[in-house]
Short mmCIF file of C-alpha atoms in Angstrom, two decimals:
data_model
loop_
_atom_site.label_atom_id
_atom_site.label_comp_id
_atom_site.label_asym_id
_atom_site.label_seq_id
_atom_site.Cartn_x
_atom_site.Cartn_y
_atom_site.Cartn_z
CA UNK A 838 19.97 35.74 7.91
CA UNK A 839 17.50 33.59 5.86
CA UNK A 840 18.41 33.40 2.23
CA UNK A 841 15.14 31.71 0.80
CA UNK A 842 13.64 34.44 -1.60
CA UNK A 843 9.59 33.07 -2.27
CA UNK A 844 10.09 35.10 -5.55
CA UNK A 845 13.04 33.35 -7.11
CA UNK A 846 11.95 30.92 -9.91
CA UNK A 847 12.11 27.64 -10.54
CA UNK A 848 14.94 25.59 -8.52
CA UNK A 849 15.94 22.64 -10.05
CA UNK A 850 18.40 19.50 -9.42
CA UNK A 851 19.44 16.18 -10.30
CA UNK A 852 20.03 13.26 -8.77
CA UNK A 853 22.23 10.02 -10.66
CA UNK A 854 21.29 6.59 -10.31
CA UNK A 855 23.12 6.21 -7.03
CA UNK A 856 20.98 8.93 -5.28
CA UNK A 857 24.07 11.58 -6.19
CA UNK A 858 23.27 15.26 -6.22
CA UNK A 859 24.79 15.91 -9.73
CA UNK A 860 23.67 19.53 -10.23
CA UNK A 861 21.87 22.01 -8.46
CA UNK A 862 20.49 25.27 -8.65
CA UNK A 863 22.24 27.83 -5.82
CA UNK A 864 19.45 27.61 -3.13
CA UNK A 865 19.04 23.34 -3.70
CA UNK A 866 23.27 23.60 -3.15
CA UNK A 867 23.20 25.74 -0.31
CA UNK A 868 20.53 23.84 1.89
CA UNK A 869 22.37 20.45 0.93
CA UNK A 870 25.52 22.12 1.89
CA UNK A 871 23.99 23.03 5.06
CA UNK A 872 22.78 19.36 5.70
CA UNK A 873 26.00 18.11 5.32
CA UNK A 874 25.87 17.11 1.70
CA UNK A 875 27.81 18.59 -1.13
CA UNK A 876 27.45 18.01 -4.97
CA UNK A 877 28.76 14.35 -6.14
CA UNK A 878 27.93 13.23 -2.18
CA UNK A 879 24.42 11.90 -1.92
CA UNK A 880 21.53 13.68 -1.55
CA UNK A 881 21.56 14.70 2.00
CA UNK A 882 18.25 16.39 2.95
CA UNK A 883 16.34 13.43 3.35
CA UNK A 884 12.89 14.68 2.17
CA UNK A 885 14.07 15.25 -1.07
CA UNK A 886 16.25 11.64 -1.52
CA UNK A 887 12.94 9.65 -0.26
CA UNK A 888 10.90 11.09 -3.08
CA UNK A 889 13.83 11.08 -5.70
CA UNK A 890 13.92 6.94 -4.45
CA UNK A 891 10.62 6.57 -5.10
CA UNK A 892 9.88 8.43 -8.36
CA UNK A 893 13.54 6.16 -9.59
CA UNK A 894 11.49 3.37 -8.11
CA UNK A 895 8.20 3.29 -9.57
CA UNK A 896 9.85 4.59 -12.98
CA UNK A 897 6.88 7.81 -12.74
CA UNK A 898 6.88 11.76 -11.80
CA UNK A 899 5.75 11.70 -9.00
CA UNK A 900 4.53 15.62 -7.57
CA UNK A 901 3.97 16.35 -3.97
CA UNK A 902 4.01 19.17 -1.43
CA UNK A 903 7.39 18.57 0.73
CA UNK A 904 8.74 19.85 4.37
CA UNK A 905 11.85 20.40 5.04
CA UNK A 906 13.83 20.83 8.28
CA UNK A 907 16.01 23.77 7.84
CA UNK A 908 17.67 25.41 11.26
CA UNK A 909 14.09 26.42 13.79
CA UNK A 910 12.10 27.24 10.13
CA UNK A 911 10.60 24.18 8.17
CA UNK A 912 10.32 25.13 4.16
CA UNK A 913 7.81 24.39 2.18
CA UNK A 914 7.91 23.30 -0.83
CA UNK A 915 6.60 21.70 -4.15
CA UNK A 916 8.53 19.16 -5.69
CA UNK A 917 8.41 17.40 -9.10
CA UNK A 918 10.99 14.16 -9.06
CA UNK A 919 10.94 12.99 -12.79
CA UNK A 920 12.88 9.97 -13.28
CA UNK A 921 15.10 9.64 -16.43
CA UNK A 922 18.44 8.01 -17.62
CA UNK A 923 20.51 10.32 -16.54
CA UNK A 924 18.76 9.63 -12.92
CA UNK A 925 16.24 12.11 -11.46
CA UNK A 926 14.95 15.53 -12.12
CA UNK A 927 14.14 17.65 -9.64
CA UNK A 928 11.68 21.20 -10.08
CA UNK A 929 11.01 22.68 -7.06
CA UNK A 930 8.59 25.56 -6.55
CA UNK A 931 6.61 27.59 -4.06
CA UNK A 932 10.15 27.30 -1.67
CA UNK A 933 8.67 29.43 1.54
CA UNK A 934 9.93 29.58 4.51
CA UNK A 935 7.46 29.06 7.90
CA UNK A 936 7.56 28.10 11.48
CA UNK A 937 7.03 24.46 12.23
CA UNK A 938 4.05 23.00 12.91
CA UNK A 939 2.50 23.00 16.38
CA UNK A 940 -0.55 21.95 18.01
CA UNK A 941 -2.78 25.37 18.97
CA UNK A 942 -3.69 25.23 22.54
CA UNK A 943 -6.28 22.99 23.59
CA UNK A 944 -7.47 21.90 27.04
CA UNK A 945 -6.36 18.29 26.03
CA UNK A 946 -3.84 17.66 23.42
CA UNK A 947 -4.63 16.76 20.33
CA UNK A 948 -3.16 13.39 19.60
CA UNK A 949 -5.25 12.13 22.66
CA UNK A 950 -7.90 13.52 21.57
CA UNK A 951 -7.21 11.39 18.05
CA UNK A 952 -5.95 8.59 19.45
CA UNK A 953 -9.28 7.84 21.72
CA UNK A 954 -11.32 8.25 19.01
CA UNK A 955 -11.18 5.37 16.50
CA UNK A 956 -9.27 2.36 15.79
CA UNK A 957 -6.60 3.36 13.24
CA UNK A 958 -5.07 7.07 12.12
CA UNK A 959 -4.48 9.14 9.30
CA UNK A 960 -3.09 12.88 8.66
CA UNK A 961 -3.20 15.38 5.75
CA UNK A 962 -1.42 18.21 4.98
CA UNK A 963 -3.24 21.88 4.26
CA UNK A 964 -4.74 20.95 0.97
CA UNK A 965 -6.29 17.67 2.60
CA UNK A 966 -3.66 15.23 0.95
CA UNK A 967 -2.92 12.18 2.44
CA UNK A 968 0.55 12.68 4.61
CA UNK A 969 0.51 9.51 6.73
CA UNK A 970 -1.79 6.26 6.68
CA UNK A 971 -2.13 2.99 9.26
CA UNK A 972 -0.66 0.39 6.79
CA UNK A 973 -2.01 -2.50 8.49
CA UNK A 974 -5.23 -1.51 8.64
CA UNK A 975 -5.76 -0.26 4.66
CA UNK A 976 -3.99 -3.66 3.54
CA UNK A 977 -6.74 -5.65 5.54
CA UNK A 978 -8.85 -4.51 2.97
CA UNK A 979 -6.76 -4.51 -0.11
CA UNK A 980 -5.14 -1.34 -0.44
CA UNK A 981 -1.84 -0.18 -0.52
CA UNK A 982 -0.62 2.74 1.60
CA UNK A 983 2.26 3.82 -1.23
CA UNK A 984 -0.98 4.71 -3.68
CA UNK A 985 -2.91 6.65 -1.48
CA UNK A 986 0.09 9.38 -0.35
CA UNK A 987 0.19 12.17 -1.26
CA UNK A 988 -3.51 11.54 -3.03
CA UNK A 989 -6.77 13.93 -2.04
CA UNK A 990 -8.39 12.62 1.20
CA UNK A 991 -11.65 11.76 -0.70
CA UNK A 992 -9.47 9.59 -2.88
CA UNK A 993 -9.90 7.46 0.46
CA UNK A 994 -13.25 8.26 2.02
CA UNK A 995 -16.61 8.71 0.78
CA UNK A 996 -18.07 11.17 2.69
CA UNK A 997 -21.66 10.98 3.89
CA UNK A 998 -24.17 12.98 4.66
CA UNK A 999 -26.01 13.03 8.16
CA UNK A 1000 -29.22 12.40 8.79
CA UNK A 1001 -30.12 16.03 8.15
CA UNK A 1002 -28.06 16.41 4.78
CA UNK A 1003 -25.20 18.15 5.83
CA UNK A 1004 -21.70 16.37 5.51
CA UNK A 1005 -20.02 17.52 9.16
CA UNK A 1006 -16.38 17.33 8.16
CA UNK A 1007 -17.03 20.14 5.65
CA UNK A 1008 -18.37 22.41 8.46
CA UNK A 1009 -15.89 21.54 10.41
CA UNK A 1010 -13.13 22.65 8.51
CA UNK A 1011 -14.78 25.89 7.85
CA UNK A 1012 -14.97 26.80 11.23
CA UNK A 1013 -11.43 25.05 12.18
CA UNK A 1014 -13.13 23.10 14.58
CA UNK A 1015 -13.16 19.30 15.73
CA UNK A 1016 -14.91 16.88 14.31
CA UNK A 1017 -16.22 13.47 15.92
CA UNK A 1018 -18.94 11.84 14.06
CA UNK A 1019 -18.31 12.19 9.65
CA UNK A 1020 -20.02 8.87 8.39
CA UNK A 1021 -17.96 7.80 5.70
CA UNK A 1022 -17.10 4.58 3.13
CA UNK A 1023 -13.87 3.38 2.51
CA UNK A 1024 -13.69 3.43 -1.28
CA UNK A 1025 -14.49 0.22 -3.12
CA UNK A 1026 -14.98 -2.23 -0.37
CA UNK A 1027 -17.80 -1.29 1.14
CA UNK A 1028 -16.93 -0.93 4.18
CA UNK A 1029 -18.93 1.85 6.98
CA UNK A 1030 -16.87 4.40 9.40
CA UNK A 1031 -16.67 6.95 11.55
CA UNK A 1032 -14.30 9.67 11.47
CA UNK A 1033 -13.16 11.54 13.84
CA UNK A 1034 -10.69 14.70 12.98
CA UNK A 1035 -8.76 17.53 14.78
CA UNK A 1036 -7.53 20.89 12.67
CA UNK A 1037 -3.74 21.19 13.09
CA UNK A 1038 -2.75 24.81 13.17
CA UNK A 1039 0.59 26.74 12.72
CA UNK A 1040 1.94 28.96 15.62
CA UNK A 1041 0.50 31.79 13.48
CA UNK A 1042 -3.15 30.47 13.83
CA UNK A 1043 -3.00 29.06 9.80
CA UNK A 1044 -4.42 25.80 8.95
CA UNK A 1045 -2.37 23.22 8.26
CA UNK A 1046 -4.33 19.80 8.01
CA UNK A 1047 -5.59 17.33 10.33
CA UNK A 1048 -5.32 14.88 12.06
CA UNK A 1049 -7.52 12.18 11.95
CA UNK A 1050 -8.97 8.71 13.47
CA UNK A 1051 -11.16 6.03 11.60
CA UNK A 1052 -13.63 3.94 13.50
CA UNK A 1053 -15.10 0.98 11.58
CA UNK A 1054 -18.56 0.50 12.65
CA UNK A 1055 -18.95 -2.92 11.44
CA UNK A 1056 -16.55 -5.65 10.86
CA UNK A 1057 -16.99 -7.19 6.95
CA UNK A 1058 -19.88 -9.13 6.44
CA UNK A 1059 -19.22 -12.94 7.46
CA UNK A 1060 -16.14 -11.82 9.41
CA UNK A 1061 -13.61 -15.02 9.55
CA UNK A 1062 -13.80 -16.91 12.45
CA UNK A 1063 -10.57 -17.99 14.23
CA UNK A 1064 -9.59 -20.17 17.07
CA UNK A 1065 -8.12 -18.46 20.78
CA UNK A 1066 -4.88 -20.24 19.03
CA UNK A 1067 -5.22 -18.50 15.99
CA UNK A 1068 -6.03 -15.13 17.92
CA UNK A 1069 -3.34 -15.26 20.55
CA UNK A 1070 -0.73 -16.28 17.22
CA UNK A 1071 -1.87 -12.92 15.86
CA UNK A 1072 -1.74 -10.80 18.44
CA UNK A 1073 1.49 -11.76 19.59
CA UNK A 1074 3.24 -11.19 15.96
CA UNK A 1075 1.46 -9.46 13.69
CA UNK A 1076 2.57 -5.82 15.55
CA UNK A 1077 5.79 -6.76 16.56
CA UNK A 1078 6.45 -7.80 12.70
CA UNK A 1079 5.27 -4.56 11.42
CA UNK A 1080 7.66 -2.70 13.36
CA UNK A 1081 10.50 -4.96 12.49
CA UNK A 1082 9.37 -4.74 8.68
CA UNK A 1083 9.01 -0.93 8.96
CA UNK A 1084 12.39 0.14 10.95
CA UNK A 1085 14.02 -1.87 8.86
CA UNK A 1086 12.21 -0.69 5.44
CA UNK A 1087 13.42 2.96 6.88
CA UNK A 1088 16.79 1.62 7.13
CA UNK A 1089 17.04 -0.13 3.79
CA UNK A 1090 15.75 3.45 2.49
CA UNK A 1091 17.96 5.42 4.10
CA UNK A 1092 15.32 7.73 5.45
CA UNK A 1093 17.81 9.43 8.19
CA UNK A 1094 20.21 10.38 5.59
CA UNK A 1095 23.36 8.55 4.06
CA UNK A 1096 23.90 4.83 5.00
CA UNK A 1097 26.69 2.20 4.02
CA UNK A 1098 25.26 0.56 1.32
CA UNK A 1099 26.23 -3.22 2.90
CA UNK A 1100 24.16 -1.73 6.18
CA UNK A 1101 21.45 -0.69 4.28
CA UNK A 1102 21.14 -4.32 2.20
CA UNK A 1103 21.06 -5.93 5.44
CA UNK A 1104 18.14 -4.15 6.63
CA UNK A 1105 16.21 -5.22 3.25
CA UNK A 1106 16.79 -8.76 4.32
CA UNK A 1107 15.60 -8.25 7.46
CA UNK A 1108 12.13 -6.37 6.22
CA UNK A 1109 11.80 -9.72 3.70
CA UNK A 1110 12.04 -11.94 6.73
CA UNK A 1111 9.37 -10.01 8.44
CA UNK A 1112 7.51 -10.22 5.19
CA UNK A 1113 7.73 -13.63 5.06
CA UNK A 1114 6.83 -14.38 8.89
CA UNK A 1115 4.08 -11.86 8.59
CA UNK A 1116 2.79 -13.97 5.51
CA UNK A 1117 2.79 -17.07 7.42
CA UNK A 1118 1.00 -15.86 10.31
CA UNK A 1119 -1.57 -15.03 7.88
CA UNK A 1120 -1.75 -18.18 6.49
CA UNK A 1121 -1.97 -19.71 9.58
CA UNK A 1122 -5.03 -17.96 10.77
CA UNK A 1123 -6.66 -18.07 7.84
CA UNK A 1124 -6.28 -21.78 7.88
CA UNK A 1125 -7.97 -21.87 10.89
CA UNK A 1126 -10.48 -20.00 9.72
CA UNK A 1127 -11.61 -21.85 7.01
CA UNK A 1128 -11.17 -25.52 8.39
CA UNK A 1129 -14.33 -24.81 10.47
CA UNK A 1130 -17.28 -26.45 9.78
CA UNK A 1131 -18.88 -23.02 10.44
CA UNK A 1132 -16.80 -21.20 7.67
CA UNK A 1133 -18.99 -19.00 5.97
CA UNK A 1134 -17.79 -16.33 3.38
CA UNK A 1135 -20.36 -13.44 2.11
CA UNK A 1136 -22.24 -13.82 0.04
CA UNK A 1137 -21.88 -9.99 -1.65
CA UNK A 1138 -22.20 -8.69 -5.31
CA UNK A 1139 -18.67 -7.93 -6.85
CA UNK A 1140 -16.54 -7.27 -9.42
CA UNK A 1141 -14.09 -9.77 -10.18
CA UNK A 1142 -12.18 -7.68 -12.92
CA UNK A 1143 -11.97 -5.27 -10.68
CA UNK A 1144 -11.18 -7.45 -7.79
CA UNK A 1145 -8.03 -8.74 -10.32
CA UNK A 1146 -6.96 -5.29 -11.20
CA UNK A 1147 -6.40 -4.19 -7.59
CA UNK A 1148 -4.83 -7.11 -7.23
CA UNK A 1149 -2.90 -6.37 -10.00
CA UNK A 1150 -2.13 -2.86 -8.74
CA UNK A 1151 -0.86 -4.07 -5.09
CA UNK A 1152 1.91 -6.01 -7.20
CA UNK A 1153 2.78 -3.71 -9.81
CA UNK A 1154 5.93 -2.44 -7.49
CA UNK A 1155 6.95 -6.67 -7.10
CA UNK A 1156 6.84 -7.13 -11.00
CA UNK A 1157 8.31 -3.92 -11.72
CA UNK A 1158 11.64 -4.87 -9.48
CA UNK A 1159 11.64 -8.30 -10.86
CA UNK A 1160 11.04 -7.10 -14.33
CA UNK A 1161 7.95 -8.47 -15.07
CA UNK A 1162 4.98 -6.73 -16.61
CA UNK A 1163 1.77 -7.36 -15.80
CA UNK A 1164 -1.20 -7.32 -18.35
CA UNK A 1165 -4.95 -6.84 -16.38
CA UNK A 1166 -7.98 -6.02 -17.66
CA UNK A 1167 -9.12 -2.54 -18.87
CA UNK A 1168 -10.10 -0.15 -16.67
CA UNK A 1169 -13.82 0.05 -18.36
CA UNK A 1170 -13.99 -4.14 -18.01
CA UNK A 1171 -16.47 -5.45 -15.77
CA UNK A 1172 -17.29 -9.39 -14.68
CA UNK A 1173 -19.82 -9.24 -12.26
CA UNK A 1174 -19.99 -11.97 -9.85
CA UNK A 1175 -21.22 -13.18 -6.32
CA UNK A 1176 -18.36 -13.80 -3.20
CA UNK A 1177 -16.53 -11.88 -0.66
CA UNK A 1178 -14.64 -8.99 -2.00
CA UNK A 1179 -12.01 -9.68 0.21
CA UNK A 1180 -11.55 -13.34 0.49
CA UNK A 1181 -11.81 -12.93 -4.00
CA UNK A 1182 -8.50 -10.31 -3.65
CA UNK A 1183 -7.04 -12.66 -1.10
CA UNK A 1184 -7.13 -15.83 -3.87
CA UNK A 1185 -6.16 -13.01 -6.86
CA UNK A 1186 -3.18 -11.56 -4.97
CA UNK A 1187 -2.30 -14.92 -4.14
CA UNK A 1188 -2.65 -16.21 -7.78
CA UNK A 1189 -0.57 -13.41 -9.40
CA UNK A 1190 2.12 -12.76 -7.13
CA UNK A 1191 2.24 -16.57 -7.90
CA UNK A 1192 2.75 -15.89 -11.58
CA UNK A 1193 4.86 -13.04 -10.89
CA UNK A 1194 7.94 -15.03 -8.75
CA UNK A 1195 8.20 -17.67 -10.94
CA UNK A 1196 8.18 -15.42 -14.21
CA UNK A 1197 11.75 -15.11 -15.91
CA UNK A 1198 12.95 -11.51 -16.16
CA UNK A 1199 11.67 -9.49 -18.74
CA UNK A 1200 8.35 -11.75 -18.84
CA UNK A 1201 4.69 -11.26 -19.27
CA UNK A 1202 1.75 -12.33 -16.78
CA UNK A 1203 -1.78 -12.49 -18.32
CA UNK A 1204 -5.11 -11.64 -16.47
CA UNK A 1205 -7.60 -12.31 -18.28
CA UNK A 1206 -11.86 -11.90 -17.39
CA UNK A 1207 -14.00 -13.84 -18.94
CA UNK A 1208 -17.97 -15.09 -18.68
CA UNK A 1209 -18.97 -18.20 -19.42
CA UNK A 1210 -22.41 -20.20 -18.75
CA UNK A 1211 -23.29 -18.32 -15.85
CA UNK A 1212 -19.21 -18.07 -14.24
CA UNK A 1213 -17.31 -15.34 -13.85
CA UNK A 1214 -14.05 -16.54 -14.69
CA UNK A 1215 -10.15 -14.82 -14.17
CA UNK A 1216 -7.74 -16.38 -15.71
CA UNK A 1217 -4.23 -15.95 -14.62
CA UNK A 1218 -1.49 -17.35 -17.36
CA UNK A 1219 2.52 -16.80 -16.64
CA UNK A 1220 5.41 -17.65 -18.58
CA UNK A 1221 7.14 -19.70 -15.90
CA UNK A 1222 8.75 -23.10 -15.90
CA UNK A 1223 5.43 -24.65 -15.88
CA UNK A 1224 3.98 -27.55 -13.82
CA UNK A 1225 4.49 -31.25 -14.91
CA UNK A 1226 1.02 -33.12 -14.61
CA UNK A 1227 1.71 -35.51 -11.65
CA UNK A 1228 2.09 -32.37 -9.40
CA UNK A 1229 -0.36 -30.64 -10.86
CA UNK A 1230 -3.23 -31.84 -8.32
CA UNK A 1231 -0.76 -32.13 -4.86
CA UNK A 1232 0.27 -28.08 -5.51
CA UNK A 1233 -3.24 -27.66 -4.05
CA UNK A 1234 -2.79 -29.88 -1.16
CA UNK A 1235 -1.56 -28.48 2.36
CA UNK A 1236 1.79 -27.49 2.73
CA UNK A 1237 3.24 -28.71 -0.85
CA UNK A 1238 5.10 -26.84 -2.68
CA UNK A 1239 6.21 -27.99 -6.46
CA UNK A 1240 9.54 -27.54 -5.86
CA UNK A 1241 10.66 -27.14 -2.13
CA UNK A 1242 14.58 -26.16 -2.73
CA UNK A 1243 13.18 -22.88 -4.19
CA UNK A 1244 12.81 -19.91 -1.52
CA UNK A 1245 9.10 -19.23 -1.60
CA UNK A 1246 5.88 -19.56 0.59
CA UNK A 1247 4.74 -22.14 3.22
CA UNK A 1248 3.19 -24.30 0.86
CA UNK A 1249 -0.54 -23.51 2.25
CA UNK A 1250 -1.42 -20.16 -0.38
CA UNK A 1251 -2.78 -22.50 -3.27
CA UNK A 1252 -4.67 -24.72 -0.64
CA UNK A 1253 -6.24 -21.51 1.22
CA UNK A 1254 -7.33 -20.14 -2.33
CA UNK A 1255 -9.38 -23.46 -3.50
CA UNK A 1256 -10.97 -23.75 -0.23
CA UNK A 1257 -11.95 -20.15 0.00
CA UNK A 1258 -13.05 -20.59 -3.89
CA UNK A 1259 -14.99 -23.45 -3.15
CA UNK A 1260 -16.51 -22.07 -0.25
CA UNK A 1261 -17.92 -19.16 -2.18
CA UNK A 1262 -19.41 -21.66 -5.20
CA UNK A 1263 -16.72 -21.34 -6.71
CA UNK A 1264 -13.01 -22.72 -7.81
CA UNK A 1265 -9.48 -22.73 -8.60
CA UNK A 1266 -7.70 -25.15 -10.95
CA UNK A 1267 -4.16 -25.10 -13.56
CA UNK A 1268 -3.59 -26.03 -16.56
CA UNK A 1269 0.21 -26.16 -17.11
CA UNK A 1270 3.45 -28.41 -19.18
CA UNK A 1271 6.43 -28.10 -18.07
CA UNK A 1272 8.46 -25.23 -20.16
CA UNK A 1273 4.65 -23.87 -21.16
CA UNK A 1274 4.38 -21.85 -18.39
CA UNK A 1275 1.08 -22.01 -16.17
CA UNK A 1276 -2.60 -20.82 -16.28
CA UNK A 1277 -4.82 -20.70 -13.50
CA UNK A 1278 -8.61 -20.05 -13.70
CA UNK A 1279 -10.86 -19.04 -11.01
CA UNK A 1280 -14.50 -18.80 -11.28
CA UNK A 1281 -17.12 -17.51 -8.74
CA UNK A 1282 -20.91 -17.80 -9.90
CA UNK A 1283 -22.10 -14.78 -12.17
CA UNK A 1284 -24.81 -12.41 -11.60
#
């Protein structure tokens, strides 16, 4: 006998600090009861802990449509997770009861059909929000999967029109059909695809999102060049490493339900090793890349403050857990300038997640854009230990490190970021005392 009601109001919960259901309306109860939970036991339906994590985590409300498993039925569900000091909120509405999800019939299933279609995936849910993302693929151009969940698909794409005016994946949708040639741009990097898309429809014929592929037509402008060293290095690591990093991220967050917490800290320091190996593979091709006399970034028109806030923005979650806020510039603040979008995030990410791990606690990093005498300048300033003089020009040599006992980097960030400055007309110097803290400012030439 199903005991979901879609006319019952509001049900509401919350969650402690320690991911403990607390209180509960009778329906949250019964369907943690029925997972295995109980109240004062943690959270057991695991949909509903990952978003009470995350809203705890990010310090936000965070508001999303949710599934949840319950017997052969999946419920859906809205969910508001508002974070506060007695822990988490919930307010759950629009509880309904349906089928699960399953491909309608096709000659060929549909995640072949997907899969042979472009070079990286994504899915939304009925109202065309983002459900799932390729990670690797968004942070090769600066963005950061955890932003774009849960966010409208156009928050993503910019759809095109075709040559004869009409923008396909609206058609599409309309008729519930496929889709296999949307041009599109991937929102504020410039970058040209093709999507491909398949409707996803409920055993009872209703829509229920799609499924997507993304085809980049053309790699960036000035794409880096690597050595068969450099290339084999990647291949070899870089997708092993992100499923190390992301089994063990799903670990650490307990995404299977309850987990002894000395398990679950484990797993973190596994997905920080990955982290770190994944960062030095990067480093390693990228030094490659730009030791060859053929090195060549674009040569496009950006802009750098908003090159430093996204920047900013991928490292809000870092300074946030080491409790460190970052100051950027205003969202109406422009500095137009002339480089490579993404070699200018690559020396800005570099720069403040710089500032950010050697910040004390409860300290304040400074971006600042500025123009001067034809430069567009970004200025990042920290309130670290500070760097004594004599070091000040080896930090930017290969490999060196200003003090090597501290867990950190390999040493080759600051010298990748003043060759790539350099190579766009541009640099990268510091301006530090010891105790003062440090300031870095990077200029590219104005426009």
């Amino acid at each position: 006998m199903n005991l979901i009601d879609p006319a019952l109001p509001i049900v509401r919960g919350l969650i402690d600090p320690q991911g403990r259901l607390v209180q509960a309306d009778d329906r949250l109860s019964a369907l943690n009861d029925r997972a295995g939970g109980g109240v004062g036991a943690p959270l057991a339906v695991p949909a509903l802990a990952r978003l009470a994590r995350l809203a705890q985590r990010l310090g936000v409300l965070v508001s999303r449509a949710v599934v949840v498993a319950e017997g052969e039925d999946d419920i859906d569900m809205w969910v508001r997770a508002e974070p506060t000091v007695a822990g988490v909120r919930l307010a759950i509405t629009g509880w309904r009861p349906r089928r699960p999800w399953e491909a309608a019939a096709a000659p060929e299933r549909l995640v072949d059909f997907v899969a042979a279609e472009g070079s990286w995936r994504f899915a939304t849910d009925a109202s065309l929000r983002l459900t799932s993302l390729s990670a690797d693929a968004l942070a090769r151009h600066g963005l950061d999967m955890k932003t774009l969940l849960g966010q409208p698909l156009t928050r993503l794409f910019r759809l095109e029109e075709d040559a004869q005016g009409v923008v396909p994946m609206l058609g599409a949708l309309a008729m519930r059909e496929r889709l296999v040639d949307q041009p599109a741009e991937l929102r504020g990097t410039g970058v040209k695809l093709r999507l491909s898309a398949a409707p996803r429809l409920d055993t009872l014929g209703g829509f229920a999102g799609i499924e997507g592929a993304v085809s980049e037509l053309a790699p960036p402008a000035a794409a880096p060049v690597t050595s068969a060293f450099a290339e084999r290095l990647d291949a070899a690591l870089r997708a092993p490493l992100g499923r190390i990093i992301a089994h063990a991220d799903s670990i650490h967050a307990q995404a299977e339900g309850p987990l002894r917490q000395d398990y679950a800290d484990y797993a973190a320091d596994i997905a920080s090793a990955g982290r770190h190996l994944l960062a030095l593979v990067d480093d390693l091709v990228d030094l490659q890349a730009i030791e060859r006399p053929d090195f060549r970034p674009a040569a496009e028109a950006i802009d750098l403050a908003d090159v430093a806030r996204r920047a900013a923005g991928l490292l809000q979650l870092r300074a946030a857990e080491r409790r460190v806020r970052i100051d950027k510039p205003a969202a109406d603040e422009a500095l137009p300038a002339t480089g490579e979008f993404r070699r200018a995030l690559q020396i800005m990410v570099n720069l403040i997640g710089n500032a950010v791990r050697y910040s004390p606690a409860d300290a304040m990093v400074w971006v600042r854009a500025e123009q001067e005498e034809g430069r567009a300048l970004i200025v990042v300033a920290d309130q670290g230990k500070g760097i004594a003089i004599e070091d000040q020009a080896r930090i930017f040599d290969k490999f060196e490190r200003v003090d090597k006992s501290e867990p950190g980097g390999s040493g080759l960030g600051l010298y990748i970021a003043r060759r790539l400055a350099r190579a766009m007309g541009g640099d990268l110097t510091v301006d530090s005392a010891p105790g003062q803290g440090a300031r870095f400012s990077f200029w590219l030439p104005g426009r």
